[in-house]
Amino acid sequence: MNTKVGRNDPCPCGSGRKFKHCCGAPSVEPPEVLAWRRMRRLIDENNEQLHRFAMNAYGEQGLTEAWQEFSFGALGELPFSFDSPHIGVFMSWFHNFWSPDPYGDSAVRDKALHGVEPASAYLLQRGPRLDPLQRDYLESCLEAPLSFHRVLEVDAGKGFVLKDLVTHVERTVAERHASESIQVGDVLFAQVVHAGGVDLLECCSAFAFPPIAEIRIAEDCRKLVGRRKRATFPLRERDYEMLEIYHAAIEPLINPRLPTMHNTDGEPFSPRKLVFDIESAEKAFAALRHLDPEKEVDAAAGELRWIEPSKNPRGAMRDKVLAFLQIKGSRLTAEVNSEARERRLREIVEKALGAAARYRATEIQSMEYLMNAAREEPEAVPSSESESLASSPELQEFMNDHMKRHYEGWLSDRIPALGGKTPLQAVKTAAGREAVEALLRQIERDAAKLRPPMDPAIVRGLRERLGLA
C-alpha cells in the first residue's frame, strides 16, 4: 500500500492545509523549532488519545476520585469541571501521577488498575503501536516531577529559561505561546518533561505567580526538602505536598480578597461620613476652629481639618490629619477613616457645640464601594495633559528623589515578608538573599508601571548596597 502523501493532498498533521503548504513545504525554520512543532503535534494527539483511554479504563468514578484527591478540601465541595482554573494542572496530574489506591476503597472496578497511573496503563496497552517520540514523551511524563520554577530569561515566541525552586536545576524550555505573556521573575507551577531532544511544558498553572509570591513558595519548598540534598531529593514522589503548596499559593490569585487595612494609628480602616444638624455655621466654625491650627484666621467658614501632631518612625514631627470637616448652612459633615476616630470626633463636636449640634447619622462606606467609585470616576485631567505632566523632567526628578530617599530607608526597615528582618540583615543567609531578590524583582516590576516610571538606577543602587549586584 502506497502511504506517500501527494503535494496537493491534505496535510496529515490535521491543519486543513495542503501538504505542500504545510509540513511538506521547504522549511527555513531552525531545527529546534521544527522539533518543537513535531513534538507539540504529537503531544496534542497523544493527550486526546490518552484521555479517551483513561475515561474508558478508569471511568467517571476514577476522574471524580482523582479530583477529590487533587483538591483534598482546598476546593471545597466544588464538582469537577473543565472550566476550572486548575484544569491544566489537574489533567496532567490525573494522567501521570494519580492511581487508584491499591490499599483503599477505590471506586475503580478493575483491580488490575489499582496503583497504576493512566499513562502507565496506556503505555502497557498501546506502547508498541505508538510513535517512538510519543513513547519517549509519556515515559518522561511518568518520571518528571511537578515543581515551582522561576523564569530567568524569556525569548518571546520561542521559550524561556526556568530555575526549579526545589532542585535549583535550570532548563531551557521550548514554548512558543506561553513565552509571549510570561515575564522574567514570574514563578510557574509546572511539569517540565524532556523528549525529542527538547524540554517542554506538559502542564502549567493558569496563573503566573508574581515575584513577591516566591518568598512564601520558596520557604514552603525549603521546609519540604529539609536537610536533604536538593539534587537527590525525590521530588516526583512528593506530588501531594507540592499540590498543597500550589493550592495555598494560587488561592489569593483566583479569589483575591481585599487586604486588612489600618490607619496611621493602627486602627481597622473603616471610611465613615458623620452628619450633624447645627444652629449656625459661623458658631460651629468658631467652636471647632482649634482643630485646625494651620487654618488662616480670616479664612471663610466652610472647611476644616482635624489635625494632631505626631512623630514618624524616625522621630521627626509631622501633622497627622484625622478628619475632614465641612460646615455649610445648617449642616456639618465630617469624614474619618475608623470607628475610634468617629467616637472621638462626636465627643469633640458635642462638647464644643452642646445643644447647638445634633448628631443625625453615620454612613459607613465599604472598601469595595470606594474602589468601584474610584474606577468609575472620570479622570480629572485629560489624558494628553496627564501624559505631558508625567513626562515633565521636573516631576521625574522630584519623584526619583522621593523614591531614592524612600528606598534608602527601606534597607533598614523591618519587612514582614522577610520575617521581621531588614533587607541588610536578610541578605546574610542564602534563603534571605533569595527573598530579598524576589522583593527587588517585585519593586522593579511595580516601578515600571508608575507614571513617570522610577529610575532603574535606584534598584541597581539597592543591589549594590546589598551585595547583590
PDB file of C-alpha atoms in Angstrom, residues 44 123 173 194 224 298 332 356 397 446:
ATOM      1  CA  ASP A  44      -1.816  17.128  21.355  1.00  0.00           C
ATOM      2  CA  LEU A 123       1.830   2.622  27.640  1.00  0.00           C
ATOM      3  CA  VAL A 173      12.040  25.210  27.759  1.00  0.00           C
ATOM      4  CA  HIS A 194      12.328  16.127  28.165  1.00  0.00           C
ATOM      5  CA  LEU A 224       9.625  20.190  52.362  1.00  0.00           C
ATOM      6  CA  ASP A 298      -9.553  85.276  58.266  1.00  0.00           C
ATOM      7  CA  LEU A 332     -21.907  69.779  59.494  1.00  0.00           C
ATOM      8  CA  ALA A 356     -26.254  73.731  69.103  1.00  0.00           C
ATOM      9  CA  GLU A 397      13.339  64.427  39.103  1.00  0.00           C
ATOM     10  CA  ASP A 446       5.808  47.795  40.112  1.00  0.00           C
TER      11      ASP A 446
END
